[in-house]
Coordinates of C-alpha atoms and ligand atoms in Angstrom, one line a residue:
M1 CA 37.1 2.6 -33.0
A2 CA 36.9 6.4 -33.5
C3 CA 33.1 6.1 -33.4
L4 CA 33.2 4.1 -30.1
T5 CA 35.4 6.8 -28.5
C6 CA 33.0 9.4 -29.7
S7 CA 29.9 7.7 -28.3
S8 CA 31.6 7.0 -25.1
S9 CA 32.6 10.7 -24.6
Q10 CA 29.2 11.7 -25.6
A11 CA 27.7 9.3 -23.1
Q12 CA 29.9 10.8 -20.5
R13 CA 28.8 14.3 -21.3
N14 CA 25.2 13.2 -21.2
H15 CA 25.6 11.4 -17.9
S16 CA 27.3 14.4 -16.4
T17 CA 24.3 16.6 -17.0
Q18 CA 21.4 14.1 -16.8
L19 CA 20.6 12.1 -13.7
R20 CA 17.6 9.8 -13.6
I21 CA 16.6 8.5 -10.2
V22 CA 13.9 6.1 -9.0
L23 CA 13.0 6.2 -5.3
I24 CA 12.0 2.8 -3.9
G25 CA 11.3 1.3 -0.5
G26 CA 8.9 -0.1 2.0
R27 CA 6.3 1.5 4.2
E28 CA 5.9 1.3 7.9
S29 CA 2.9 0.0 9.6
N30 CA 2.1 3.3 11.2
G31 CA 3.0 5.2 8.1
G32 CA 4.7 7.6 10.5
L33 CA 8.1 8.5 9.2
K34 CA 8.0 10.1 5.8
G35 CA 10.5 8.7 3.4
K36 CA 10.6 8.6 -0.4
S37 CA 8.4 11.6 -1.3
S38 CA 10.2 13.8 1.3
A39 CA 13.6 12.7 0.0
G40 CA 12.5 13.5 -3.5
N41 CA 11.5 17.0 -2.5
I42 CA 14.8 17.5 -0.7
I43 CA 16.8 16.3 -3.7
L44 CA 14.9 18.5 -6.2
G45 CA 14.8 21.5 -3.7
Q46 CA 11.1 22.0 -4.2
N47 CA 7.8 20.6 -2.8
V48 CA 7.0 18.7 -6.0
F49 CA 5.8 15.4 -4.4
D50 CA 2.7 15.4 -2.1
T51 CA 3.7 14.2 1.3
S52 CA 0.3 14.8 2.9
R53 CA -1.1 11.5 1.6
R54 CA 0.2 8.1 0.6
T55 CA 1.9 7.8 -2.8
A56 CA -0.3 5.4 -4.7
Q57 CA 0.9 6.2 -8.1
S58 CA 4.5 6.5 -9.5
E59 CA 5.1 10.2 -10.4
V60 CA 8.0 11.9 -12.2
R61 CA 9.4 15.3 -11.6
Q62 CA 12.4 17.2 -13.0
Q63 CA 14.5 20.1 -11.9
E64 CA 17.9 21.5 -12.5
V65 CA 20.0 20.8 -9.5
F66 CA 23.6 21.9 -9.2
S67 CA 23.8 22.3 -13.0
R68 CA 22.4 18.8 -13.6
Q69 CA 19.1 17.9 -15.2
V70 CA 17.7 15.7 -12.4
T71 CA 14.7 13.5 -12.9
V72 CA 13.2 11.8 -9.9
V73 CA 10.5 9.2 -9.9
D74 CA 8.6 8.6 -6.7
T75 CA 6.8 5.2 -6.2
P76 CA 4.3 3.5 -3.8
G77 CA 5.9 1.7 -0.9
W78 CA 5.2 -1.9 0.1
W79 CA 5.0 -3.3 3.6
W80 CA 8.6 -4.0 4.6
V81 CA 7.9 -7.4 6.1
Y82 CA 5.2 -8.7 3.9
P83 CA 5.6 -11.0 0.9
R84 CA 4.9 -9.4 -2.5
E85 CA 1.7 -11.3 -2.9
D86 CA 0.3 -9.2 -0.1
T87 CA 1.1 -6.0 -1.9
P88 CA -2.0 -4.8 -3.8
K89 CA -1.8 -5.5 -7.5
L90 CA -2.3 -1.8 -8.2
D91 CA 0.8 -0.9 -6.2
Q92 CA 2.8 -3.6 -8.0
I93 CA 1.8 -2.2 -11.4
E94 CA 2.7 1.3 -10.3
I95 CA 6.1 0.2 -9.0
Q96 CA 6.8 -1.6 -12.2
N97 CA 5.8 1.4 -14.2
S98 CA 8.2 3.7 -12.4
V99 CA 11.2 2.9 -14.6
H100 CA 9.2 3.7 -17.7
L101 CA 8.6 7.2 -16.5
C102 CA 12.2 8.2 -17.0
P103 CA 13.2 6.9 -20.4
P104 CA 15.5 5.4 -21.5
G105 CA 15.9 4.0 -17.9
P106 CA 17.0 5.1 -14.5
H107 CA 20.7 5.5 -13.7
V108 CA 20.1 4.8 -10.0
F109 CA 17.6 3.4 -7.6
L110 CA 17.6 5.0 -4.2
L111 CA 16.4 2.5 -1.6
V112 CA 15.0 4.8 1.1
I113 CA 15.3 3.5 4.7
P114 CA 14.4 5.7 7.7
V115 CA 17.4 5.5 10.1
G116 CA 15.3 4.5 13.1
L117 CA 13.5 1.7 11.3
Y118 CA 13.7 -1.8 12.8
L119 CA 14.3 -4.3 10.0
P120 CA 13.5 -7.9 10.9
E121 CA 14.7 -10.9 8.9
L122 CA 11.5 -11.1 6.8
V123 CA 12.5 -7.8 5.1
K124 CA 15.1 -9.6 3.0
A125 CA 12.7 -11.9 1.2
S126 CA 10.2 -9.1 0.8
L127 CA 12.8 -6.7 -0.6
K128 CA 14.1 -9.4 -3.1
Q129 CA 10.6 -10.2 -4.2
H130 CA 9.7 -6.6 -4.8
L131 CA 12.9 -5.8 -6.7
E132 CA 12.0 -8.7 -9.0
L133 CA 9.2 -6.4 -10.3
F134 CA 11.8 -4.5 -12.3
N135 CA 13.3 -7.5 -14.2
A136 CA 16.7 -6.0 -13.8
D137 CA 19.8 -6.2 -11.7
V138 CA 18.5 -3.5 -9.4
F139 CA 21.1 -4.0 -6.6
S140 CA 24.0 -3.0 -8.8
H141 CA 22.3 0.3 -9.6
T142 CA 21.2 1.0 -6.0
I143 CA 22.4 3.3 -3.3
V144 CA 20.8 3.0 0.2
L145 CA 19.4 6.4 1.2
F146 CA 19.1 6.7 4.9
T147 CA 16.6 9.4 6.0
A148 CA 15.8 11.0 9.3
I149 CA 14.2 14.1 10.5
D150 CA 17.1 14.8 12.8
P151 CA 20.8 15.0 12.1
C152 CA 22.7 11.7 12.2
S153 CA 26.5 11.6 12.4
D154 CA 28.6 9.0 10.5
E155 CA 29.3 7.3 13.8
E156 CA 25.6 7.1 14.7
L157 CA 24.8 5.6 11.3
E158 CA 27.7 3.1 11.5
S159 CA 26.6 2.0 15.0
R160 CA 23.0 1.6 13.7
I161 CA 24.3 -0.6 10.9
R162 CA 26.4 -2.6 13.3
T163 CA 23.4 -3.6 15.3
S164 CA 21.3 -4.6 12.3
P165 CA 22.2 -7.8 10.4
V166 CA 19.5 -7.1 7.8
L167 CA 20.9 -3.6 7.1
Q168 CA 24.4 -5.1 6.7
W169 CA 22.9 -7.6 4.2
I170 CA 21.2 -4.9 2.2
L171 CA 24.3 -2.8 2.1
Q172 CA 26.3 -5.8 1.0
Q173 CA 24.0 -6.3 -1.9
C174 CA 24.3 -2.7 -2.8
G175 CA 28.1 -2.7 -2.8
N176 CA 28.0 -0.8 0.5
R177 CA 26.8 2.4 -1.3
K178 CA 25.0 4.6 1.1
H179 CA 24.1 8.2 1.9
F180 CA 22.3 10.0 4.7
L181 CA 19.7 12.7 4.1
N182 CA 18.2 14.9 6.8
I183 CA 14.8 15.4 5.3
S184 CA 13.9 18.2 7.7
N185 CA 16.8 20.4 6.7
R186 CA 16.1 22.0 3.4
E187 CA 18.8 24.5 3.7
D188 CA 21.5 21.9 3.7
R189 CA 22.1 21.6 0.0
D190 CA 25.5 20.2 0.5
Q191 CA 24.0 16.9 1.5
V192 CA 22.2 16.8 -1.9
K193 CA 25.4 17.8 -3.8
K194 CA 27.2 14.9 -2.1
L195 CA 24.5 12.5 -3.0
L196 CA 24.6 13.6 -6.7
E197 CA 28.3 13.0 -6.6
K198 CA 27.9 9.5 -5.2
I199 CA 25.3 8.8 -8.0
E200 CA 27.8 10.0 -10.6
T201 CA 30.5 7.7 -9.2
L202 CA 28.1 4.8 -9.4
I203 CA 27.2 5.7 -13.0
T204 CA 30.9 5.9 -13.9
N205 CA 31.6 2.5 -12.2
N206 CA 28.7 1.0 -14.2
G207 CA 30.4 2.1 -17.4
F208 CA 27.9 4.9 -18.0
R209 CA 25.1 2.3 -18.4
H210 CA 21.7 3.1 -17.1
C211 CA 19.4 0.2 -15.9
S212 CA 18.0 -1.6 -18.8
V213 CA 14.3 -1.2 -19.3
D214 CA 12.0 -3.5 -21.4
R215 CA 10.0 -1.0 -23.5
R216 CA 7.5 -3.7 -24.4
Q217 CA 6.7 -4.2 -20.8
G218 CA 6.1 -0.4 -20.5
E219 CA 3.5 -0.7 -23.3
T220 CA 1.8 -3.7 -21.8
L221 CA 1.6 -1.9 -18.4
R222 CA 0.1 1.2 -19.9
K223 CA -2.5 -1.0 -21.7
E224 CA -3.2 -2.9 -18.5
M225 CA -3.7 0.4 -16.6
R226 CA -6.0 1.8 -19.3
D227 CA -8.2 -1.3 -19.3
L228 CA -8.3 -1.3 -15.6
T229 CA -9.5 2.3 -15.4
E230 CA -12.2 1.6 -18.0
R231 CA -13.5 -1.4 -16.0
A232 CA -13.4 0.6 -12.8
S233 CA -15.4 3.4 -14.4
K234 CA -18.0 0.9 -15.6
R235 CA -18.4 -0.6 -12.2
F236 CA -18.7 2.9 -10.6
D237 CA -21.5 3.8 -13.0
Q238 CA -23.2 0.5 -12.4
V239 CA -23.0 1.0 -8.6
Q240 CA -24.4 4.5 -8.9
K241 CA -27.4 3.3 -10.8
Q242 CA -28.0 0.5 -8.4
R243 CA -27.8 2.9 -5.4
K244 CA -30.2 5.4 -7.1
N245 CA -32.7 2.6 -7.8
L246 CA -32.5 1.5 -4.2
K247 CA -33.1 5.0 -2.9
L248 CA -36.2 5.3 -5.1
Q249 CA -37.5 2.0 -3.8
I250 CA -37.0 3.3 -0.2
Q251 CA -38.7 6.6 -0.9
G252 CA -41.4 4.7 -2.8
G253 CA -43.2 3.7 0.4
R254 CA -41.7 1.0 2.4
T255 CA -41.0 2.3 5.9
Q256 CA -37.5 2.2 7.2
S257 CA -36.8 0.0 10.2
Q258 CA -36.7 2.2 13.3
H259 CA -34.1 -0.1 14.8
L260 CA -31.1 -1.0 12.7
R261 CA -29.0 -4.0 13.7
L262 CA -25.5 -4.4 12.2
V263 CA -22.7 -7.0 12.8
L264 CA -19.1 -6.4 12.0
I265 CA -17.1 -9.4 10.7
G266 CA -13.6 -9.6 9.2
A267 CA -10.0 -10.5 9.5
E268 CA -7.8 -9.3 12.4
L269 CA -6.6 -5.8 12.5
E270 CA -8.7 -4.6 9.5
G271 CA -10.3 -1.8 11.5
K272 CA -13.5 -3.5 12.6
S273 CA -13.7 -1.9 16.0
S274 CA -12.6 1.5 14.6
A275 CA -15.4 1.3 12.0
G276 CA -17.9 0.3 14.7
N277 CA -16.9 3.5 16.6
T278 CA -17.4 5.6 13.4
I279 CA -20.9 4.2 13.0
M280 CA -21.8 4.7 16.6
G281 CA -20.3 8.2 16.7
R282 CA -18.4 7.4 19.9
P283 CA -15.7 5.1 21.2
A284 CA -18.0 2.2 21.9
F285 CA -15.4 -0.5 21.1
C286 CA -11.8 -0.9 22.1
V287 CA -9.4 -0.2 19.2
N288 CA -6.3 -2.5 18.9
N289 CA -3.5 0.0 19.2
S290 CA -1.2 -2.0 21.3
G291 CA -2.1 -5.7 21.0
S292 CA -5.5 -5.4 22.6
R293 CA -7.5 -7.4 20.0
T294 CA -11.2 -7.9 20.2
T295 CA -11.6 -11.4 21.8
H296 CA -15.4 -11.5 22.4
S297 CA -18.3 -10.4 20.4
E298 CA -19.6 -7.2 21.9
I299 CA -22.8 -5.3 21.5
S300 CA -23.4 -1.6 21.7
H301 CA -26.5 0.6 21.3
S302 CA -27.0 4.2 20.2
V303 CA -29.5 6.5 18.6
V304 CA -28.2 8.0 15.4
E305 CA -30.4 10.6 13.5
G306 CA -33.5 9.6 15.5
R307 CA -33.0 5.9 14.8
R308 CA -32.0 3.1 17.2
L309 CA -28.8 1.5 16.2
T310 CA -27.3 -1.7 17.5
V311 CA -23.8 -2.7 16.4
V312 CA -22.0 -6.0 17.2
D313 CA -18.2 -6.1 17.0
S314 CA -16.5 -9.5 16.7
P315 CA -13.0 -11.1 16.9
G316 CA -11.1 -11.2 13.7
W317 CA -9.3 -14.2 12.1
F318 CA -5.7 -14.2 11.0
Y319 CA -5.9 -13.0 7.4
I320 CA -4.6 -16.2 5.8
N321 CA -5.9 -18.8 8.3
T322 CA -8.1 -21.6 7.3
L323 CA -11.2 -22.1 9.4
Q324 CA -9.5 -25.0 11.0
E325 CA -6.5 -22.9 12.1
T326 CA -8.7 -20.4 13.9
S327 CA -9.2 -21.2 17.6
E328 CA -12.4 -22.8 18.7
M329 CA -13.0 -19.9 21.0
D330 CA -12.8 -17.3 18.2
K331 CA -15.0 -19.4 16.0
L332 CA -17.6 -19.6 18.7
E333 CA -17.5 -15.9 19.3
I334 CA -17.7 -15.1 15.6
E335 CA -20.6 -17.5 15.2
S336 CA -22.5 -16.1 18.1
S337 CA -22.1 -12.5 17.0
V338 CA -25.3 -12.6 14.9
N339 CA -27.2 -14.1 17.8
L340 CA -26.4 -11.1 20.1
C341 CA -28.9 -8.9 18.3
P342 CA -32.2 -10.9 18.0
P343 CA -34.1 -11.6 15.9
G344 CA -30.9 -11.2 13.8
P345 CA -28.9 -8.4 12.0
H346 CA -30.3 -6.4 9.1
A347 CA -26.9 -6.3 7.7
V348 CA -23.5 -7.9 8.1
L349 CA -20.6 -5.6 7.4
L350 CA -17.7 -7.6 6.0
V351 CA -14.7 -5.5 6.8
V352 CA -11.9 -5.6 4.2
G353 CA -8.8 -3.4 4.4
L354 CA -7.4 -1.8 1.2
E355 CA -3.8 -2.0 2.4
T356 CA -3.2 -5.6 1.3
A357 CA -4.1 -7.7 -1.6
T358 CA -7.0 -10.2 -1.3
H359 CA -5.1 -13.1 -2.9
A360 CA -6.3 -16.7 -3.1
T361 CA -5.3 -17.6 0.4
C362 CA -7.0 -14.5 1.9
L363 CA -10.1 -15.1 -0.1
R364 CA -10.3 -18.8 1.0
S365 CA -10.0 -17.5 4.5
V366 CA -12.9 -15.1 4.1
Q367 CA -15.0 -17.8 2.4
E368 CA -14.3 -20.4 5.1
H369 CA -15.0 -18.0 8.0
M370 CA -18.2 -16.8 6.3
S371 CA -19.3 -20.4 6.1
L372 CA -19.7 -20.3 9.9
F373 CA -23.0 -18.7 9.0
R374 CA -25.7 -19.9 6.7
E375 CA -25.1 -19.4 3.0
E376 CA -28.0 -16.9 3.1
I377 CA -25.8 -14.5 5.0
W378 CA -24.3 -13.2 1.8
K379 CA -27.6 -11.8 0.8
H380 CA -27.4 -9.5 3.9
T381 CA -23.7 -8.7 3.6
L382 CA -22.1 -5.5 2.4
V383 CA -18.4 -4.9 2.1
L384 CA -17.0 -2.2 4.4
F385 CA -13.7 -1.1 3.0
T386 CA -11.3 0.3 5.6
M387 CA -7.7 1.6 5.5
S388 CA -8.9 4.0 2.8
D389 CA -5.8 6.2 3.4
W390 CA -4.1 3.5 1.3
L391 CA -6.0 4.6 -1.8
G392 CA -4.2 7.9 -2.3
T393 CA -5.2 9.1 -5.8
K394 CA -6.7 5.7 -6.7
T395 CA -10.3 4.8 -6.5
V396 CA -11.8 1.8 -4.7
E397 CA -13.2 0.6 -8.0
E398 CA -9.6 0.5 -9.4
H399 CA -8.6 -1.6 -6.4
I400 CA -11.5 -4.0 -7.0
E401 CA -10.8 -4.3 -10.7
S402 CA -7.1 -5.1 -10.1
D403 CA -7.8 -7.8 -7.5
E404 CA -9.6 -11.0 -8.3
G405 CA -10.3 -11.8 -4.6
L406 CA -11.9 -8.4 -4.1
Q407 CA -14.0 -8.9 -7.3
W408 CA -15.2 -12.3 -6.0
I409 CA -16.3 -10.7 -2.6
V410 CA -17.9 -7.6 -4.1
N411 CA -19.7 -9.6 -6.7
K412 CA -20.9 -12.1 -4.1
C413 CA -22.4 -9.1 -2.3
E414 CA -24.0 -7.9 -5.5
N415 CA -21.9 -4.7 -5.6
R416 CA -22.9 -3.6 -2.1
Y417 CA -19.9 -1.8 -0.7
V418 CA -18.9 1.4 1.1
V419 CA -15.6 2.9 2.0
R420 CA -14.9 4.1 5.5
I421 CA -13.1 7.4 5.4
R422 CA -11.0 8.0 8.5
Ligands
GTP1 N1 -4.0 3.7 8.6 C1 -5.2 3.3 9.1 N2 -5.2 2.7 10.3 C2 -6.4 2.3 10.7 C3 -7.6 2.5 10.0 N3 -8.6 2.0 10.8 C4 -8.1 1.5 11.9 N4 -6.8 1.6 11.9 C5 -5.8 1.2 12.9 O1 -5.7 -0.2 12.8 C6 -5.5 -0.8 14.1 C7 -6.5 -1.8 14.3 O2 -7.8 -1.2 14.4 P1 -9.0 -1.9 15.1 O3 -10.2 -1.0 14.8 O4 -8.8 -2.3 16.5 O5 -9.1 -3.2 14.2 P2 -9.8 -4.6 14.5 O6 -10.1 -5.2 13.2 O7 -10.9 -4.3 15.4 O8 -8.7 -5.4 15.2 P3 -8.8 -6.8 16.1 O9 -9.9 -6.6 17.0 O10 -7.5 -6.9 16.7 O11 -9.1 -7.8 15.0 C8 -5.5 0.4 15.0 O12 -4.2 0.8 15.3 C9 -6.3 1.5 14.3 O13 -5.9 2.8 14.7 C10 -7.6 3.2 8.8 O14 -8.6 3.5 8.1 N5 -6.3 3.6 8.4
MG2 MG1 -11.5 -5.2 17.2

């Protein structure tokens, strides 16, 4: 009995000085409003998390804040409305690993939601699926952290909540625990102090228990990440060798074609037209910024470094559509793309975005739409990876090695791939 009292008071002392926080949350399609990393910087009072690029890896930082030893783990965000299977496997591994970066486990998860963010119904399922990555009762350890770059009064926040059934649902799951953080006001330390107090109240109410973490899962994850990095490095070396040999072959005599003909193929909104513009060095194709998708195959010509260049852009298919589900019109346009540049393209650029996983359904979609052409097309295809800002500190090879669909595509193209840097 005496012992129990002793450990309880010791636990209380520990918890009053140590706070372990994991920042979690989704990501917006435009990546515009900064969320988790900025909130982490405000909480710790220092620029310890890089906000200039996407967080692709869970990272831990520690500072003394208001006499507490505060540990914050920042994590990659997922698409708010997309199911978990669409989240790249690399991100899922990193999200899972976050709780192992603050042993023995986090006291609190801060679910970061920008105040102005519209949250449709689909967010609920996506959130539940992503929280399952933690194998724990996350909601009972969660505070919703609203962020904005402008001040927001309690009334404004309440009115915002009143108009969003999804926000109401999230808050209900989290026992209505919430806090607002103005992430552009570093001077306002009071907002941080109040947040720490709310976290301490939660810890007290949870009986001073932190979120339980399966240590064996941590070891498995670390091994998985090590193996993946090794495989990625092997592929990288192999690709470098392959490219070097190819260059030698080109230098070794065969004359380059003075007219290069390329066709862009891929799923909707993967950045085909944008990539076409990068290749052409000018805005040759209309980019879909506001619903203006490419509906017809279009041809454009240019001279780049003294060589004639012809690029054909084509309509995309919905990323999980079967061939049958794609409209006849789109199918005809995609099929005819290769005929627009007679006698045929030198290369087909299969555009694949790095922001979502290429799971079985996406892969089937790619395979079926590529079957609009002759099987031989694969011999002339190279993968053009887009949305490279999604990579953050990760390499494209790490993405490939973590994603079976990508492996299939890249292997089918005999390791021919490039990454479009925006
Ligand atoms: N974050 C990010 N956005 C990109 C990138 N490339 C293109 N986009 C954006 O993605 C959207 C679609 O780009 P498009 O180039 O029109 O894509 P598309 O595949 O031609 O689209 P559809 O013709 O509708 O199939 C636009 O808002 C682009 O600005 C990229 O590398 N990173
Ligand atoms: Mg387009």
